[in-house]
Amino acid sequence: METLFTTDKTRKLLPVIKEFIETKLYPLESPETLNGNFSEIEPTLNKLREEVKQMDLWGLALPESLGGKGLTLCEFGQVSEILASSPFGHFVFNSQAPDIGNMELLHRHADKSLHPEFLEPLTKGEIRSCFSMTEPAYAGSNPTRMGTTAVKDGNDYVINGHKWFTSSADGAAFAVVMAVTNPDAAPHKRASQILVPLDTPGYEFVRNIPIMGHSGDSWASHAEVKYNNVRVPQSNLIGTEGEGFLLAQERLGPGRIHHCMRFIGIAERSFDLMCKYAVNRELKDGVTLADQQSIQTFIAESRVEIDACRLMVLSTATKIDKVGSKAARAEISGIKFFTANMMLRVIDRAIQTHGALGMTNDIILSYWYAHERASRIYDGADEVHKASLAKQILKPYRNA
């Protein structure tokens, strides 16, 4: 771990969390628990959640007023890397997406009347939530275009629309829904965010979408859903009307730090597995994979790339902590595509080093290879981030 960004809090927290992850969660990883059916391992993880609460490590990303540790974004980023070394880490510590973003959203922008029923049980891990934005009929790379509408009727909104990749909707208590409330406004001011309890009449769960052969369930799933004349009170509006895109961007700034540090945690674990296998796998008497120049190249390039990404991401997190997400837009775009691609390269090298074993579910690499390919698409496709970054870089040159 990079010590440049270490604080008194992380110095105390990281070793304890690392030991918990390695001793409690690594042993749970098996072909049976990595088969996509999260509900099968969930009871065991819920018991471990109680242990985390007893250790006073619950909801680390939350402010102290919500029972958290009040960590800065840079501090939590370092925690997130450790949690990410197991697919179960963030969930067991109640720091998992999309709940972590929704907690922050409700805390900052939802009417206080919504807190007892939705925010408080979410922070306690008693319920789960989802974020319902992407639509099959519209390109996700342009989030200002969507067909879901929320029309006022009396004191209510009536919501109609078709969403997919509403991650973790299976078993969630509520969704934060992006819907067009102001169709005649400018593109970035048309949509709003509205809290929808998922037991509301008209909400339709269509399916968990198969991802690389696994549909998944419970928290580890991505759902297709429909809103058919779903009626909720206007008091369920989060923020103000037309603010949906702005709130989504506010949510995504810190969220991309969380994701990028998670990518680094996955890459670091993959790197560790690759190195251990390389020095122990004999090709012939006295000769191991680690003696092969091609494997040495894998290891050297991976080490440097992981370290470079960590410095970039934590530097960006520090900038967000100091001046906010808007001022760090260029850095956020850069780390998102750079770190996702780094992670996928390291996983691929680790699989190649393991040979046939790397393709099996006997070790965790194939699980990550399947589930993390999406990292180059969600929260902004690589191409969108690169275009955004290039425009910001070229702007002063054009003005000159």
Short mmCIF file of C-alpha atoms in Angstrom, two decimals:
data_model
loop_
_atom_site.label_atom_id
_atom_site.label_comp_id
_atom_site.label_asym_id
_atom_site.label_seq_id
_atom_site.Cartn_x
_atom_site.Cartn_y
_atom_site.Cartn_z
CA MET A 1 0.00 0.00 0.00
CA GLU A 2 1.25 3.49 -0.88
CA THR A 3 2.28 5.23 2.36
CA LEU A 4 2.24 8.75 0.90
CA PHE A 5 -1.50 9.03 1.61
CA THR A 6 -1.52 7.19 4.95
CA THR A 7 -3.25 8.90 7.88
CA ASP A 8 -3.64 8.00 11.55
CA LYS A 9 -7.05 6.50 10.74
CA THR A 10 -5.87 4.32 7.87
CA ARG A 11 -2.77 3.29 9.78
CA LYS A 12 -5.02 1.74 12.42
CA LEU A 13 -7.82 0.46 10.18
CA LEU A 14 -6.05 -1.15 7.23
CA PRO A 15 -4.16 -3.97 9.04
CA VAL A 16 -7.29 -4.99 10.96
CA ILE A 17 -9.47 -5.02 7.84
CA LYS A 18 -6.82 -6.87 5.84
CA GLU A 19 -6.57 -9.61 8.45
CA PHE A 20 -10.36 -9.99 8.56
CA ILE A 21 -10.63 -10.24 4.77
CA GLU A 22 -7.82 -12.78 4.48
CA THR A 23 -8.90 -15.01 7.39
CA LYS A 24 -12.69 -14.76 7.14
CA LEU A 25 -13.51 -14.14 3.45
CA TYR A 26 -10.78 -15.75 1.36
CA PRO A 27 -11.70 -19.22 2.71
CA LEU A 28 -15.30 -18.70 1.51
CA GLU A 29 -14.25 -18.35 -2.13
CA SER A 30 -15.02 -21.58 -3.95
CA PRO A 31 -16.67 -22.81 -7.16
CA GLU A 32 -19.92 -23.13 -5.17
CA THR A 33 -19.88 -19.53 -3.88
CA LEU A 34 -18.65 -18.00 -7.13
CA ASN A 35 -21.35 -19.57 -9.29
CA GLY A 36 -23.40 -16.38 -9.48
CA ASN A 37 -26.02 -17.35 -6.89
CA PHE A 38 -25.21 -14.83 -4.18
CA SER A 39 -28.20 -15.86 -2.07
CA GLU A 40 -26.47 -19.15 -1.24
CA ILE A 41 -23.56 -17.45 0.54
CA GLU A 42 -25.57 -14.48 1.84
CA PRO A 43 -26.62 -16.06 5.21
CA THR A 44 -22.96 -16.73 6.02
CA LEU A 45 -22.00 -13.21 5.01
CA ASN A 46 -24.79 -11.74 7.13
CA LYS A 47 -23.27 -13.43 10.20
CA LEU A 48 -19.93 -11.90 9.34
CA ARG A 49 -21.64 -8.53 9.02
CA GLU A 50 -22.59 -8.80 12.65
CA GLU A 51 -18.94 -9.48 13.51
CA VAL A 52 -17.94 -6.35 11.61
CA LYS A 53 -20.45 -4.32 13.64
CA GLN A 54 -19.02 -5.71 16.86
CA MET A 55 -15.53 -4.69 15.68
CA ASP A 56 -16.81 -1.12 15.10
CA LEU A 57 -15.88 -1.29 11.42
CA TRP A 58 -19.39 -0.93 9.99
CA GLY A 59 -20.20 1.48 7.17
CA LEU A 60 -16.71 2.94 7.00
CA ALA A 61 -17.55 5.38 4.23
CA LEU A 62 -20.39 6.98 6.18
CA PRO A 63 -20.11 10.25 8.11
CA GLU A 64 -19.97 9.94 11.87
CA SER A 65 -23.54 11.26 12.12
CA LEU A 66 -24.69 8.09 10.33
CA GLY A 67 -22.56 5.72 12.39
CA GLY A 68 -19.48 5.72 10.17
CA LYS A 69 -15.88 6.76 10.72
CA GLY A 70 -16.02 10.04 8.85
CA LEU A 71 -13.24 8.99 6.51
CA THR A 72 -12.18 11.31 3.73
CA LEU A 73 -12.58 10.04 0.18
CA CYS A 74 -8.84 9.39 -0.01
CA GLU A 75 -8.92 7.47 3.27
CA PHE A 76 -11.88 5.34 2.24
CA GLY A 77 -10.25 4.73 -1.14
CA GLN A 78 -7.41 2.96 0.66
CA VAL A 79 -9.92 0.92 2.65
CA SER A 80 -11.80 0.09 -0.54
CA GLU A 81 -8.70 -1.43 -2.10
CA ILE A 82 -8.41 -3.88 0.80
CA LEU A 83 -12.13 -4.72 0.75
CA ALA A 84 -11.97 -5.40 -2.99
CA SER A 85 -9.44 -8.20 -2.63
CA SER A 86 -12.47 -10.47 -2.04
CA PRO A 87 -15.79 -10.26 -3.96
CA PHE A 88 -17.52 -10.32 -0.57
CA GLY A 89 -15.51 -7.55 1.10
CA HIS A 90 -17.59 -4.46 0.39
CA PHE A 91 -20.86 -6.25 1.13
CA VAL A 92 -19.73 -7.56 4.51
CA PHE A 93 -18.62 -4.06 5.55
CA ASN A 94 -21.83 -2.43 4.18
CA SER A 95 -19.80 -0.34 1.76
CA GLN A 96 -21.16 -1.92 -1.43
CA ALA A 97 -22.50 -0.26 -4.54
CA PRO A 98 -25.16 0.88 -5.22
CA ASP A 99 -26.09 1.29 -1.55
CA ILE A 100 -23.06 3.38 -0.63
CA GLY A 101 -23.96 5.99 -3.26
CA ASN A 102 -27.65 5.97 -2.32
CA MET A 103 -26.83 6.50 1.36
CA GLU A 104 -24.88 9.63 0.47
CA LEU A 105 -27.60 10.78 -1.92
CA LEU A 106 -30.39 10.42 0.62
CA HIS A 107 -28.32 11.91 3.42
CA ARG A 108 -27.55 15.06 1.44
CA HIS A 109 -30.61 15.59 -0.73
CA ALA A 110 -33.68 13.59 0.33
CA ASP A 111 -36.44 15.07 2.45
CA LYS A 112 -35.84 14.29 6.12
CA SER A 113 -39.22 12.55 6.25
CA LEU A 114 -37.74 9.76 4.10
CA HIS A 115 -34.82 9.07 6.43
CA PRO A 116 -36.49 6.87 9.08
CA GLU A 117 -38.03 4.47 6.54
CA PHE A 118 -35.24 4.35 3.98
CA LEU A 119 -31.91 5.93 4.93
CA GLU A 120 -31.62 4.67 8.51
CA PRO A 121 -32.33 0.98 7.78
CA LEU A 122 -30.04 1.22 4.73
CA THR A 123 -27.13 2.43 6.85
CA LYS A 124 -27.83 -0.35 9.35
CA GLY A 125 -27.78 -3.00 6.61
CA GLU A 126 -31.39 -3.98 7.27
CA ILE A 127 -32.47 -3.27 3.68
CA ARG A 128 -30.83 -2.85 0.27
CA SER A 129 -31.45 -0.40 -2.55
CA CYS A 130 -30.81 0.06 -6.27
CA PHE A 131 -30.24 2.86 -8.78
CA SER A 132 -32.49 2.76 -11.84
CA MET A 133 -31.12 4.84 -14.70
CA THR A 134 -30.00 2.88 -17.79
CA GLU A 135 -32.60 2.01 -20.43
CA PRO A 136 -32.46 -0.62 -23.20
CA ALA A 137 -33.98 1.75 -25.76
CA TYR A 138 -31.41 4.52 -25.31
CA ALA A 139 -27.61 4.69 -25.44
CA GLY A 140 -26.21 4.67 -21.92
CA SER A 141 -23.29 6.79 -23.13
CA ASN A 142 -25.72 9.73 -23.40
CA PRO A 143 -27.62 9.78 -20.10
CA THR A 144 -29.54 12.95 -21.04
CA ARG A 145 -31.71 10.82 -23.35
CA MET A 146 -34.25 8.57 -21.65
CA GLY A 147 -37.85 7.50 -22.11
CA THR A 148 -38.95 7.04 -18.50
CA THR A 149 -41.30 9.82 -17.41
CA ALA A 150 -42.68 11.05 -14.10
CA VAL A 151 -45.84 13.10 -14.56
CA LYS A 152 -47.49 15.05 -11.74
CA ASP A 153 -51.00 14.02 -10.81
CA GLY A 154 -52.39 15.69 -7.70
CA ASN A 155 -49.79 15.25 -4.97
CA ASP A 156 -48.14 12.30 -6.73
CA TYR A 157 -45.78 11.44 -9.54
CA VAL A 158 -46.94 8.74 -11.95
CA ILE A 159 -43.89 6.96 -13.37
CA ASN A 160 -43.75 4.96 -16.60
CA GLY A 161 -40.64 3.48 -18.14
CA HIS A 162 -38.43 0.51 -18.95
CA LYS A 163 -35.02 0.18 -17.28
CA TRP A 164 -32.27 -2.40 -17.28
CA PHE A 165 -28.95 -2.92 -15.49
CA THR A 166 -30.69 -1.75 -12.35
CA SER A 167 -28.01 -3.48 -10.32
CA SER A 168 -29.05 -5.27 -7.12
CA ALA A 169 -32.78 -4.70 -7.67
CA ASP A 170 -33.41 -8.36 -6.79
CA GLY A 171 -34.51 -8.16 -3.15
CA ALA A 172 -34.04 -4.39 -2.82
CA ALA A 173 -36.48 -2.32 -0.77
CA PHE A 174 -36.41 0.76 -2.96
CA ALA A 175 -35.00 2.25 -6.14
CA VAL A 176 -33.74 5.71 -6.93
CA VAL A 177 -35.30 6.25 -10.36
CA MET A 178 -34.11 8.70 -13.00
CA ALA A 179 -37.14 9.97 -14.89
CA VAL A 180 -37.97 12.90 -17.16
CA THR A 181 -40.05 15.46 -15.26
CA ASN A 182 -39.33 18.54 -17.37
CA PRO A 183 -39.37 17.40 -21.04
CA ASP A 184 -39.17 20.94 -22.46
CA ALA A 185 -36.11 21.96 -20.44
CA ALA A 186 -32.50 21.87 -21.61
CA PRO A 187 -31.16 18.29 -21.98
CA HIS A 188 -29.26 18.32 -18.67
CA LYS A 189 -32.26 19.70 -16.77
CA ARG A 190 -35.03 17.37 -17.93
CA ALA A 191 -34.63 14.50 -15.50
CA SER A 192 -35.17 14.15 -11.76
CA GLN A 193 -34.42 11.48 -9.20
CA ILE A 194 -37.34 9.96 -7.33
CA LEU A 195 -37.38 7.35 -4.58
CA VAL A 196 -39.69 4.42 -5.42
CA PRO A 197 -40.44 1.68 -2.86
CA LEU A 198 -40.35 -1.56 -4.83
CA ASP A 199 -43.55 -2.87 -3.26
CA THR A 200 -45.44 -0.05 -5.01
CA PRO A 201 -48.19 -1.30 -7.39
CA GLY A 202 -47.08 -1.15 -11.01
CA TYR A 203 -43.44 -1.95 -10.39
CA GLU A 204 -42.50 -5.01 -12.47
CA PHE A 205 -39.38 -7.08 -11.95
CA VAL A 206 -38.73 -8.64 -15.38
CA ARG A 207 -35.54 -10.66 -14.87
CA ASN A 208 -31.96 -10.78 -13.70
CA ILE A 209 -29.93 -10.26 -16.87
CA PRO A 210 -27.41 -13.04 -17.65
CA ILE A 211 -23.85 -11.70 -17.53
CA MET A 212 -21.23 -13.89 -19.20
CA GLY A 213 -23.42 -16.93 -18.54
CA HIS A 214 -24.55 -16.08 -14.99
CA SER A 215 -27.81 -14.35 -14.10
CA GLY A 216 -26.87 -13.99 -10.46
CA ASP A 217 -29.36 -13.12 -7.75
CA SER A 218 -29.88 -10.95 -4.69
CA TRP A 219 -27.23 -8.21 -4.37
CA ALA A 220 -24.97 -9.72 -7.07
CA SER A 221 -27.33 -9.18 -10.00
CA HIS A 222 -28.36 -6.73 -12.71
CA ALA A 223 -32.09 -6.49 -13.32
CA GLU A 224 -34.45 -5.50 -16.07
CA VAL A 225 -37.48 -3.72 -14.58
CA LYS A 226 -40.54 -1.77 -15.69
CA TYR A 227 -42.53 1.03 -14.09
CA ASN A 228 -46.15 0.76 -15.13
CA ASN A 229 -48.14 3.75 -13.81
CA VAL A 230 -46.18 3.61 -10.57
CA ARG A 231 -47.58 6.25 -8.23
CA VAL A 232 -45.45 7.79 -5.46
CA PRO A 233 -45.79 11.03 -3.45
CA GLN A 234 -44.04 14.11 -4.79
CA SER A 235 -42.24 14.27 -1.44
CA ASN A 236 -40.22 11.28 -2.71
CA LEU A 237 -38.38 13.65 -5.05
CA ILE A 238 -34.66 13.75 -4.25
CA GLY A 239 -33.24 17.24 -4.50
CA THR A 240 -35.23 19.50 -6.81
CA GLU A 241 -36.93 18.93 -10.15
CA GLY A 242 -34.57 18.89 -13.10
CA GLU A 243 -31.58 18.20 -10.86
CA GLY A 244 -31.33 14.49 -11.68
CA PHE A 245 -28.35 14.70 -14.01
CA LEU A 246 -26.48 17.02 -11.63
CA LEU A 247 -27.09 14.66 -8.70
CA ALA A 248 -26.00 11.69 -10.80
CA GLN A 249 -22.71 13.45 -11.59
CA GLU A 250 -22.24 14.37 -7.93
CA ARG A 251 -22.81 10.73 -7.01
CA LEU A 252 -20.49 9.43 -9.72
CA GLY A 253 -17.44 11.53 -8.77
CA PRO A 254 -16.76 9.77 -5.46
CA GLY A 255 -18.26 6.59 -6.92
CA ARG A 256 -15.53 6.44 -9.55
CA ILE A 257 -12.89 6.70 -6.84
CA HIS A 258 -14.58 3.76 -5.09
CA HIS A 259 -14.62 1.78 -8.33
CA CYS A 260 -11.03 2.60 -9.27
CA MET A 261 -9.68 1.62 -5.87
CA ARG A 262 -11.74 -1.56 -6.12
CA PHE A 263 -10.09 -2.23 -9.49
CA ILE A 264 -6.69 -1.78 -7.85
CA GLY A 265 -7.62 -4.18 -5.04
CA ILE A 266 -8.64 -6.82 -7.59
CA ALA A 267 -5.45 -6.25 -9.59
CA GLU A 268 -3.30 -6.51 -6.45
CA ARG A 269 -4.89 -9.83 -5.44
CA SER A 270 -4.52 -11.15 -9.00
CA PHE A 271 -0.88 -10.05 -9.00
CA ASP A 272 -0.27 -11.84 -5.70
CA LEU A 273 -1.81 -15.06 -7.04
CA MET A 274 0.27 -14.79 -10.21
CA CYS A 275 3.55 -14.36 -8.32
CA LYS A 276 2.84 -17.19 -5.88
CA TYR A 277 1.95 -19.57 -8.69
CA ALA A 278 4.95 -18.53 -10.79
CA VAL A 279 7.51 -19.35 -8.12
CA ASN A 280 5.90 -22.69 -7.21
CA ARG A 281 4.91 -24.14 -10.61
CA GLU A 282 7.72 -26.30 -11.94
CA LEU A 283 8.21 -26.77 -15.68
CA LYS A 284 10.99 -29.28 -15.07
CA ASP A 285 13.29 -30.10 -12.20
CA GLY A 286 14.54 -26.90 -10.65
CA VAL A 287 12.90 -24.64 -13.25
CA THR A 288 9.71 -22.71 -12.48
CA LEU A 289 7.46 -20.35 -14.37
CA ALA A 290 9.13 -17.49 -12.49
CA ASP A 291 12.35 -18.29 -14.36
CA GLN A 292 10.73 -17.56 -17.72
CA GLN A 293 11.36 -14.12 -19.17
CA SER A 294 7.79 -13.80 -20.46
CA ILE A 295 6.40 -14.33 -16.96
CA GLN A 296 8.94 -11.93 -15.52
CA THR A 297 7.68 -9.35 -18.01
CA PHE A 298 4.10 -9.96 -16.84
CA ILE A 299 5.18 -9.41 -13.25
CA ALA A 300 7.29 -6.32 -13.84
CA GLU A 301 4.69 -4.57 -16.01
CA SER A 302 1.87 -5.43 -13.59
CA ARG A 303 3.75 -4.11 -10.57
CA VAL A 304 4.48 -0.77 -12.19
CA GLU A 305 0.99 -0.36 -13.64
CA ILE A 306 -0.76 -1.09 -10.32
CA ASP A 307 1.47 1.32 -8.44
CA ALA A 308 1.00 4.06 -11.05
CA CYS A 309 -2.79 3.69 -10.92
CA ARG A 310 -2.86 3.81 -7.14
CA LEU A 311 -0.93 7.09 -7.12
CA MET A 312 -3.22 8.58 -9.76
CA VAL A 313 -6.43 7.55 -8.02
CA LEU A 314 -5.45 8.61 -4.51
CA SER A 315 -4.14 11.91 -5.87
CA THR A 316 -7.50 12.47 -7.56
CA ALA A 317 -9.35 11.52 -4.37
CA THR A 318 -7.29 14.07 -2.45
CA LYS A 319 -8.18 16.75 -5.00
CA ILE A 320 -11.90 15.91 -4.68
CA ASP A 321 -11.60 16.11 -0.88
CA LYS A 322 -10.05 19.58 -1.19
CA VAL A 323 -11.90 21.25 -4.08
CA GLY A 324 -14.77 18.95 -5.10
CA SER A 325 -15.60 16.66 -8.01
CA LYS A 326 -16.25 19.40 -10.56
CA ALA A 327 -12.70 20.73 -10.29
CA ALA A 328 -11.35 17.20 -10.69
CA ARG A 329 -13.36 16.26 -13.79
CA ALA A 330 -10.32 15.68 -15.98
CA GLU A 331 -8.59 13.50 -13.42
CA ILE A 332 -11.77 11.48 -12.79
CA SER A 333 -12.12 10.71 -16.50
CA GLY A 334 -8.47 9.73 -16.75
CA ILE A 335 -8.41 7.34 -13.80
CA LYS A 336 -11.64 5.63 -14.80
CA PHE A 337 -10.48 4.27 -18.17
CA PHE A 338 -6.80 3.92 -17.23
CA THR A 339 -7.41 1.89 -14.06
CA ALA A 340 -10.13 -0.34 -15.52
CA ASN A 341 -7.87 -1.33 -18.40
CA MET A 342 -4.94 -1.91 -16.06
CA MET A 343 -7.02 -4.26 -13.92
CA LEU A 344 -8.17 -6.29 -16.92
CA ARG A 345 -4.59 -6.62 -18.21
CA VAL A 346 -3.36 -7.85 -14.84
CA ILE A 347 -6.20 -10.38 -14.52
CA ASP A 348 -5.46 -11.61 -18.03
CA ARG A 349 -1.74 -12.03 -17.28
CA ALA A 350 -2.56 -13.88 -14.08
CA ILE A 351 -4.87 -16.26 -15.96
CA GLN A 352 -2.24 -16.83 -18.62
CA THR A 353 0.33 -17.61 -15.93
CA HIS A 354 -2.00 -20.14 -14.30
CA GLY A 355 -2.76 -21.82 -17.63
CA ALA A 356 -5.75 -24.16 -17.56
CA LEU A 357 -6.22 -23.61 -13.82
CA GLY A 358 -6.80 -19.92 -14.45
CA MET A 359 -9.87 -20.71 -16.55
CA THR A 360 -11.58 -22.65 -13.78
CA ASN A 361 -13.60 -21.46 -10.80
CA ASP A 362 -11.14 -23.26 -8.53
CA ILE A 363 -9.42 -19.89 -8.16
CA ILE A 364 -11.01 -16.48 -8.34
CA LEU A 365 -9.43 -15.16 -11.54
CA SER A 366 -12.06 -16.43 -13.97
CA TYR A 367 -14.82 -14.90 -11.81
CA TRP A 368 -13.21 -11.49 -12.04
CA TYR A 369 -12.42 -11.91 -15.74
CA ALA A 370 -16.13 -12.42 -16.47
CA HIS A 371 -17.61 -9.88 -14.10
CA GLU A 372 -15.14 -7.03 -14.47
CA ARG A 373 -15.11 -6.73 -18.26
CA ALA A 374 -18.05 -4.40 -17.74
CA SER A 375 -15.76 -1.95 -15.93
CA ARG A 376 -14.90 -0.40 -19.30
CA ILE A 377 -18.59 0.32 -19.91
CA TYR A 378 -20.44 1.25 -16.71
CA ASP A 379 -20.08 4.68 -15.09
CA GLY A 380 -19.09 6.00 -18.49
CA ALA A 381 -17.63 3.98 -21.33
CA ASP A 382 -13.90 4.34 -22.00
CA GLU A 383 -14.58 6.21 -25.22
CA VAL A 384 -16.75 8.80 -23.45
CA HIS A 385 -14.16 9.43 -20.76
CA LYS A 386 -11.36 9.73 -23.31
CA ALA A 387 -13.36 12.21 -25.40
CA SER A 388 -14.23 14.23 -22.29
CA LEU A 389 -10.61 14.31 -21.14
CA ALA A 390 -9.32 15.27 -24.59
CA LYS A 391 -11.81 18.17 -24.82
CA GLN A 392 -10.67 19.51 -21.46
CA ILE A 393 -7.01 19.20 -22.45
CA LEU A 394 -7.58 20.92 -25.82
CA LYS A 395 -9.75 23.76 -24.51
CA PRO A 396 -6.90 26.15 -23.57
CA TYR A 397 -5.15 25.36 -26.85
CA ARG A 398 -8.30 26.27 -28.81
CA ASN A 399 -8.72 29.46 -26.81
CA ALA A 400 -5.12 30.40 -27.46
#
